[in-house]
mmCIF file of C-alpha atoms in Angstrom:
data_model
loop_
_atom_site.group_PDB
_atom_site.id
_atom_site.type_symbol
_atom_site.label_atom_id
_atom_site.label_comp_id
_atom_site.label_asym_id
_atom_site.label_seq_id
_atom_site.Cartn_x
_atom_site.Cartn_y
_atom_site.Cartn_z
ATOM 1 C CA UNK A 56 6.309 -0.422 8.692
ATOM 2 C CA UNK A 57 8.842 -2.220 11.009
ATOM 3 C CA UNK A 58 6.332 -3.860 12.859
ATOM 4 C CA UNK A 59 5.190 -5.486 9.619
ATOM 5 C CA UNK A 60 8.621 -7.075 8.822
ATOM 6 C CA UNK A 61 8.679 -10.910 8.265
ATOM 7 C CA UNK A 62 4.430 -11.026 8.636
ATOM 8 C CA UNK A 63 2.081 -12.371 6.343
ATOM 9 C CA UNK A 64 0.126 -10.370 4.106
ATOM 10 C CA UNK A 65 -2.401 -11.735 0.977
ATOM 11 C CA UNK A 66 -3.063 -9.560 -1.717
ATOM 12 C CA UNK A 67 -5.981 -11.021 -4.512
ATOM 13 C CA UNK A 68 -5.519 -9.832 -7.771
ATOM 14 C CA UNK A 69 -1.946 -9.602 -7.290
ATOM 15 C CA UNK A 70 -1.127 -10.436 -11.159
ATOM 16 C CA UNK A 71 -1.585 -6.987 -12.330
ATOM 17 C CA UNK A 72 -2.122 -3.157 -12.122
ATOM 18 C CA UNK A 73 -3.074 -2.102 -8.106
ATOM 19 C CA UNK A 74 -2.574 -5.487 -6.395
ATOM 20 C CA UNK A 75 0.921 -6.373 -8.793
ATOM 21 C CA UNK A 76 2.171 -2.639 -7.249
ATOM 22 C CA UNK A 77 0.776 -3.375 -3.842
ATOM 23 C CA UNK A 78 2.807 -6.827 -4.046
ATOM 24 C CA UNK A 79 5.630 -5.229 -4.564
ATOM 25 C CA UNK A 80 5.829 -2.526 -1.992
ATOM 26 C CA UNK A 81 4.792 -4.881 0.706
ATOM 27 C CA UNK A 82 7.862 -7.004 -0.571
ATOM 28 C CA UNK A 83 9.986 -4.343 -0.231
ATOM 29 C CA UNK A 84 9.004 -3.183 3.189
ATOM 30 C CA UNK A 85 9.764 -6.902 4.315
ATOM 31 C CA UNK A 86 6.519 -8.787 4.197
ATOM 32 C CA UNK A 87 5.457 -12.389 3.399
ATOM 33 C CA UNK A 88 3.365 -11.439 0.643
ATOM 34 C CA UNK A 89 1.100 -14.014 -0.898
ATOM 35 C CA UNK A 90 -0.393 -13.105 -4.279
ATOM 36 C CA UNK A 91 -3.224 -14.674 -5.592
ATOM 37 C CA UNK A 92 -5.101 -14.615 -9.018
ATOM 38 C CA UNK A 93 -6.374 -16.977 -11.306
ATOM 39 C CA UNK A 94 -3.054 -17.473 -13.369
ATOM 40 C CA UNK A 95 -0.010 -17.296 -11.709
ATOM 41 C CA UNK A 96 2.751 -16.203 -14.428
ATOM 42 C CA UNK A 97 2.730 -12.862 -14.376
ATOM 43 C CA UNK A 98 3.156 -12.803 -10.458
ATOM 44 C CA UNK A 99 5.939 -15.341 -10.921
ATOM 45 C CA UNK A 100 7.586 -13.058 -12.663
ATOM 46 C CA UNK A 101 7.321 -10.227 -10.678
ATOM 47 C CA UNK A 102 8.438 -12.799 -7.491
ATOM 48 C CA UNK A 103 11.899 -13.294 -9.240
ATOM 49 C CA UNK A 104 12.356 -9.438 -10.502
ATOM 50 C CA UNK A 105 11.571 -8.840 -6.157
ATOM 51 C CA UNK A 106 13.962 -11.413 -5.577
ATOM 52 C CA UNK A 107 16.551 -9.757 -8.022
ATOM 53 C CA UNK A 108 16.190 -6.675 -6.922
ATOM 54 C CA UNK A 109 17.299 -8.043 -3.292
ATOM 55 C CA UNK A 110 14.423 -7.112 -1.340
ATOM 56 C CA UNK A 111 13.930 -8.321 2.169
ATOM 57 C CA UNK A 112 10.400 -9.994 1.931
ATOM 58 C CA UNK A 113 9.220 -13.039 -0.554
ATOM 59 C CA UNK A 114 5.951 -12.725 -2.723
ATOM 60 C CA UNK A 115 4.668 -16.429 -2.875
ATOM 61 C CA UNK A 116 2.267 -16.908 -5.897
ATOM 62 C CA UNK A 117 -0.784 -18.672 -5.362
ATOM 63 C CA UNK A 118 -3.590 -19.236 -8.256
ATOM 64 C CA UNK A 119 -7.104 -19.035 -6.832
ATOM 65 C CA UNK A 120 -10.294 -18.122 -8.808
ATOM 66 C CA UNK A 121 -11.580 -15.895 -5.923
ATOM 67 C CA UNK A 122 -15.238 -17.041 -7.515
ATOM 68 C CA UNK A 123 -15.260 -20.323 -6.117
ATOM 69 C CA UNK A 124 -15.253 -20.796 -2.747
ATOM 70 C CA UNK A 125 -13.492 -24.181 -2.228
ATOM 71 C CA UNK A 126 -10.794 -22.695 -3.802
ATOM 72 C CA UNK A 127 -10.613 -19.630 -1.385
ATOM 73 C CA UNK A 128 -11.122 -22.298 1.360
ATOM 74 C CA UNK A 129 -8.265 -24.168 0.067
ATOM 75 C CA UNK A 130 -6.074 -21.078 -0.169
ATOM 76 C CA UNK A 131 -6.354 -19.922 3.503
ATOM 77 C CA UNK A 132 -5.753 -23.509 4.519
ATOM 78 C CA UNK A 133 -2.213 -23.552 2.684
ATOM 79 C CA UNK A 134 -1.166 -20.747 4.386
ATOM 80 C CA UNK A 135 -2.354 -21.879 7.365
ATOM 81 C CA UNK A 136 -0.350 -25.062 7.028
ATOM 82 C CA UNK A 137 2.713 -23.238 5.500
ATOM 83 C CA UNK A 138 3.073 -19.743 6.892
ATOM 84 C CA UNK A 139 0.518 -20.266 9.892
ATOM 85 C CA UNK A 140 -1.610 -17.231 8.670
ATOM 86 C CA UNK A 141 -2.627 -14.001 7.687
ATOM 87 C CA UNK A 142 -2.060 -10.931 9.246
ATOM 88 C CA UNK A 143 -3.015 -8.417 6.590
ATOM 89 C CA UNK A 144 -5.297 -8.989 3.937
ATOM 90 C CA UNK A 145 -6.065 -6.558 1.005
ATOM 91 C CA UNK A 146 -8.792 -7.329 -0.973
ATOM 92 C CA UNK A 147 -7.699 -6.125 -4.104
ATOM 93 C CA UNK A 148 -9.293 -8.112 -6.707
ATOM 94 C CA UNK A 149 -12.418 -6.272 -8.559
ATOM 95 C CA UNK A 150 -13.974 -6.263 -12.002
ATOM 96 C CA UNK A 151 -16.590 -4.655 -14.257
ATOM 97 C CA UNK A 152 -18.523 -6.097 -17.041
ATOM 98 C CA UNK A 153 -20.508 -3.793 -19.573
ATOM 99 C CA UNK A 154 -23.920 -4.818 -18.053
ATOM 100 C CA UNK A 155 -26.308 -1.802 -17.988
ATOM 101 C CA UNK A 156 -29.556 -2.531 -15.640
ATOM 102 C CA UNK A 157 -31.949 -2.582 -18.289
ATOM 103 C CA UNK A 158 -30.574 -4.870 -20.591
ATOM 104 C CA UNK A 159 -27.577 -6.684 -18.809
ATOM 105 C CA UNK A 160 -26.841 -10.091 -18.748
ATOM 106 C CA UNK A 161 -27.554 -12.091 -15.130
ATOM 107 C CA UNK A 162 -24.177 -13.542 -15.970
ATOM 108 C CA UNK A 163 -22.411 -10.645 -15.939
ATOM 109 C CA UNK A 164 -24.251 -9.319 -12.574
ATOM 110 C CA UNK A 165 -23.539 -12.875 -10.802
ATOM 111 C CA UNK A 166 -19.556 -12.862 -12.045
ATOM 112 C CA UNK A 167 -19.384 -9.434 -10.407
ATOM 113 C CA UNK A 168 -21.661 -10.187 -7.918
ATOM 114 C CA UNK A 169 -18.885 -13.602 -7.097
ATOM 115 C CA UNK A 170 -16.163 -11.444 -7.302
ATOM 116 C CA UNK A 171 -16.307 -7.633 -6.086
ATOM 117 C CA UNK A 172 -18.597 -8.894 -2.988
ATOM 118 C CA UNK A 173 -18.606 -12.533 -2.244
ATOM 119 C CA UNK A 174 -14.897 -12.838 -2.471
ATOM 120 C CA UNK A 175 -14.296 -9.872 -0.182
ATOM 121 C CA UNK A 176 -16.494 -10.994 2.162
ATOM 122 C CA UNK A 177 -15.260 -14.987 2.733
ATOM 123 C CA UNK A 178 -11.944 -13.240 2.036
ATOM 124 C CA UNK A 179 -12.693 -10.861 5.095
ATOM 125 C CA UNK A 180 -14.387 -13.914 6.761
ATOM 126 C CA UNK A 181 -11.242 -16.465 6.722
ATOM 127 C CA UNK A 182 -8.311 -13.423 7.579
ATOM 128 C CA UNK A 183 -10.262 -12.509 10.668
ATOM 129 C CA UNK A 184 -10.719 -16.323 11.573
ATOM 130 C CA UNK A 185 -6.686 -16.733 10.600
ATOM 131 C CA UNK A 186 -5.882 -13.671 12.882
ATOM 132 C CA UNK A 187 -8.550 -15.011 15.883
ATOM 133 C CA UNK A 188 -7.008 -18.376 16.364
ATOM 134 C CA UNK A 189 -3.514 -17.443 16.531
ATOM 135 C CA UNK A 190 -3.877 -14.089 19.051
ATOM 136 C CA UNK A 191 -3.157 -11.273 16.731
ATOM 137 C CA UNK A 192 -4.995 -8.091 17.378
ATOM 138 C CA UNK A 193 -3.274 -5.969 15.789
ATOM 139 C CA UNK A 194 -4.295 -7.480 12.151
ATOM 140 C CA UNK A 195 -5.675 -5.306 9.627
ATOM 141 C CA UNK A 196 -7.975 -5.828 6.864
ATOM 142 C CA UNK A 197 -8.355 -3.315 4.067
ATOM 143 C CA UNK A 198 -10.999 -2.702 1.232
ATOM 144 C CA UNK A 199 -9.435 -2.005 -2.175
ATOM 145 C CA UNK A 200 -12.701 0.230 -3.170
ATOM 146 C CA UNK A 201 -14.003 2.614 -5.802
ATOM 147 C CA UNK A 202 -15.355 6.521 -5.966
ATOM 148 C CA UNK A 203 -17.968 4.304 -7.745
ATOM 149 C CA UNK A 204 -18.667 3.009 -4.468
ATOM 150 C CA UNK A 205 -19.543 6.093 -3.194
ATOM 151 C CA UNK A 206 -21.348 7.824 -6.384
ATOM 152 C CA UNK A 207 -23.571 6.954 -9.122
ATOM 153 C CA UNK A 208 -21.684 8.583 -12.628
ATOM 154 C CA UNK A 209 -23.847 8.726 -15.859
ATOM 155 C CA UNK A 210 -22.867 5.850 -17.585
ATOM 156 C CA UNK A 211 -25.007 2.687 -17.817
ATOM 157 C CA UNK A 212 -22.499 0.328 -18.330
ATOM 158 C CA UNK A 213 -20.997 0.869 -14.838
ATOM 159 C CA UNK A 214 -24.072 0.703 -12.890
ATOM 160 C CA UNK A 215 -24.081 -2.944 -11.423
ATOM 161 C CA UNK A 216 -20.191 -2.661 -10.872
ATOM 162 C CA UNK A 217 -21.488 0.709 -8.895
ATOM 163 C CA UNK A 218 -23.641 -1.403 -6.338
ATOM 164 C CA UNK A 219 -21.224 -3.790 -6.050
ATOM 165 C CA UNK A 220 -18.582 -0.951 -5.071
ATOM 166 C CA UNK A 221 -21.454 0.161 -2.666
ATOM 167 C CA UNK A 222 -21.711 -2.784 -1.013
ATOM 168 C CA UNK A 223 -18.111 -2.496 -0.555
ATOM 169 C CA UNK A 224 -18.322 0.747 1.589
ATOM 170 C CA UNK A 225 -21.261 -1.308 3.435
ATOM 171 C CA UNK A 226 -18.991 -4.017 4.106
ATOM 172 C CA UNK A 227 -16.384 -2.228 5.203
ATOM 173 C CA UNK A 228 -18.549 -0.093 7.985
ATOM 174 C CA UNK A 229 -19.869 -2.914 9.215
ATOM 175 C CA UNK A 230 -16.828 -4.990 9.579
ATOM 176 C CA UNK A 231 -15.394 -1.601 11.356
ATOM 177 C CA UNK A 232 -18.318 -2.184 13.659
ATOM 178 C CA UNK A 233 -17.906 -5.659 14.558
ATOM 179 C CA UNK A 234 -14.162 -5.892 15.189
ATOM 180 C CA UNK A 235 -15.212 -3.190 17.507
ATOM 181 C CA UNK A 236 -18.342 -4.953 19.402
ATOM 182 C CA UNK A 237 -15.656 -8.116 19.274
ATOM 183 C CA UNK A 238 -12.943 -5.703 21.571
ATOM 184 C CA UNK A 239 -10.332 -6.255 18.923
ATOM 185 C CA UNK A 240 -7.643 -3.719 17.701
ATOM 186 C CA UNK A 241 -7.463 -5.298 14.695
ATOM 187 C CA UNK A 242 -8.219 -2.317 11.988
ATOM 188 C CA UNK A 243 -10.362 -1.848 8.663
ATOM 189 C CA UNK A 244 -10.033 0.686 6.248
ATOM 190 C CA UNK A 245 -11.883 1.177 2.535
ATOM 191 C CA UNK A 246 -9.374 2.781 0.208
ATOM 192 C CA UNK A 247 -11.575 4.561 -2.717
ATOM 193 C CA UNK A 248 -9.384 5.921 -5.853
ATOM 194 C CA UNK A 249 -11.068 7.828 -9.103
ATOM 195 C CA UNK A 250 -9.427 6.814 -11.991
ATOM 196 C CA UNK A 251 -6.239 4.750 -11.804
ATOM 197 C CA UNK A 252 -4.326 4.019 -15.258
ATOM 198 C CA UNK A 253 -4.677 0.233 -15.384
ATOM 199 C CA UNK A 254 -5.626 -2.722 -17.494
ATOM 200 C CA UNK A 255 -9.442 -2.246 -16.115
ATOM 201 C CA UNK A 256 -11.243 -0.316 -18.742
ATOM 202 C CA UNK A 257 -9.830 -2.572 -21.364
ATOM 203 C CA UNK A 258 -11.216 -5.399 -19.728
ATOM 204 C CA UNK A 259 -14.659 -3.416 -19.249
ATOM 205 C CA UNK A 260 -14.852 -2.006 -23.094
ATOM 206 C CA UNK A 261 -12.510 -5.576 -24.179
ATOM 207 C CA UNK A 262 -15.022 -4.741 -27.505
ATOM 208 C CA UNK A 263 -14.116 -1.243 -28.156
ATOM 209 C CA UNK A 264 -10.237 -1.092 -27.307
ATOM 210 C CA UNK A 265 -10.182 3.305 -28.400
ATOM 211 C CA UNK A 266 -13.067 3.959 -26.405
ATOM 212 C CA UNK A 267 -10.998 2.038 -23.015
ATOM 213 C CA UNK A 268 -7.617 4.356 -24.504
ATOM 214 C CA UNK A 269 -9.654 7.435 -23.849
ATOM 215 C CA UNK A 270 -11.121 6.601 -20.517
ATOM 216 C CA UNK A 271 -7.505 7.366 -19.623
ATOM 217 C CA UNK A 272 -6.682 10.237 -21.940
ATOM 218 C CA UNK A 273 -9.418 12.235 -20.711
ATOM 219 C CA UNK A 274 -7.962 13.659 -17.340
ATOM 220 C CA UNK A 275 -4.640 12.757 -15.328
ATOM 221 C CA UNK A 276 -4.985 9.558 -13.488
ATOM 222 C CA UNK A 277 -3.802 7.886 -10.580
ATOM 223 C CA UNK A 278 -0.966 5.083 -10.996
ATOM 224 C CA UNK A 279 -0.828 1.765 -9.590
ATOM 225 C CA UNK A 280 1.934 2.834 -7.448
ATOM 226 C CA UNK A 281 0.195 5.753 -5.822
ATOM 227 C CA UNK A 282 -2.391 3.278 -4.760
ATOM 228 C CA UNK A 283 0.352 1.468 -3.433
ATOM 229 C CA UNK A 284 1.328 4.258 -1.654
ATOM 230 C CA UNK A 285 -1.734 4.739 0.014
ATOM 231 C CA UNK A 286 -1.577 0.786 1.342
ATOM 232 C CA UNK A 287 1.547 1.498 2.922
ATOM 233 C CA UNK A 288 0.619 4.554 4.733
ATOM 234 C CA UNK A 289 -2.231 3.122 6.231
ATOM 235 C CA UNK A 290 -0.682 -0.202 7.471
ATOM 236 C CA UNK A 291 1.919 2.437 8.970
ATOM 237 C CA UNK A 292 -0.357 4.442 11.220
ATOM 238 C CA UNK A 293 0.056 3.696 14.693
ATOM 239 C CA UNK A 294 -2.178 0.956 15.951
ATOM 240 C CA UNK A 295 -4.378 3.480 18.256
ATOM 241 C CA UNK A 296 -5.257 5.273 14.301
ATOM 242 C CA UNK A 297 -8.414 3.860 13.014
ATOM 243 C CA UNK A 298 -9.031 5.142 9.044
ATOM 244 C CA UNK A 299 -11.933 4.172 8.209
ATOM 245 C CA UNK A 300 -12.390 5.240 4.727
ATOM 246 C CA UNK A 301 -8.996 6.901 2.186
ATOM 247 C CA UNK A 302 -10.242 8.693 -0.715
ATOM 248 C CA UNK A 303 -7.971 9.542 -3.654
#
């Protein structure tokens, strides 16, 4: 990871479970992290307990509802102007409403819709553009996925938030594809957990707060951190090591 030290990195979503732990390890291996959600307090926090704790890189909080373009726009541009740009992005952020195919709202498709696919991609979009401009080819752009992205379980209310996954692993491929036909080194990789013990199913079930408990209780999950983990050890593969697709 020393090649990493003292570079730029944004993380969406960073406010909580996978992107929070993400933060921090970057942090600790010496990045300029810059976290982004849509409220800033909890990544504050975490900033100061990073600072605290005397690590060698910063985590910069930055508040950006990744569902509105202008304000992605507007995001890239102040780190343009103040840390003259990315060099690793990790789209992180991701959600799931209860929306079954049959009977689900078109609200709930378009919000996940906005954010699981539309952020990723202007997300991907701006990074590469960032990394372009300035030289860097040895970026690297990585896919916070979803087994869902790769299977269709038996459970209606995950079925939208299952294409969006898929179109995920589509993006990813065919971003791999065209850094290639562009003769770049910089690298993309789709990281795909199972279950990781988060706040997500309590946002998916926010009606039914037992039946989100058990989604947990019912086998031995992942953590945040070992996600984390799995960040880390790609971004420290040597740059001739293309992984295209992690699977936990």
């Amino acid at each position: 990871m020393e090649r990493w030290t003292g570079r730029v990195a944004l993380v969406t979503g960073a406010s909580v479970g996978i992107g929070a732990a993400v933060a921090r390890a970057l942090v600790q291996h010496g990045m300029k992290v810059v976290g982004c959600a849509r409220s800033v307090d909890k990544i504050e926090k975490l900033a100061a307990e990073c600072q605290s704790a005397g690590y060698p890189g910063t985590l910069i909080p930055y508040k950006c509802d990744l569902s509105n373009e202008e304000e992605i726009l507007s995001m890239f541009s102040a780190i343009r102007t103040l840390h003259q740009g990315v060099d690793v992005c990790i789209n992180n952020a991701g959600l799931a409403r209860p929306e079954p195919l049959l009977s689900g709202r078109t609200e709930g498709w378009r919000t996940m819709i906005d954010v699981n696919v539309m952020a990723v991609s202007i997300c991907t979009r701006e990074a590469y553009q960032s990394m372009k401009e300035r030289n860097i080819d040895d970026g690297h752009i990585i896919n916070i996925n979803s087994m869902n992205g790769h299977s269709v379980v038996p459970q209606s209310v995950v079925h939208f938030y299952s294409a969006t996954k898929y179109a995920v692993t589509a993006l990813t491929e065919g971003l791999r594809q065209e850094l290639r036909e562009a003769r770049t080194h910089i690298r993309a990789t789709c990281i795909s957990p199972g279950l990781v013990e988060t706040g997500f199913a309590f946002k998916l079930h926010d009606n039914d707060p037992e039946r989100a408990a058990a989604t947990y209780e019912s086998i031995r999950c992942l953590k945040a951190e070992d996600m984390a983990n799995a960040v880390i050890y790609v971004l420290s593969a040597p740059p001739h090591v293309q992984q295209r697709l992690i699977c936990l």
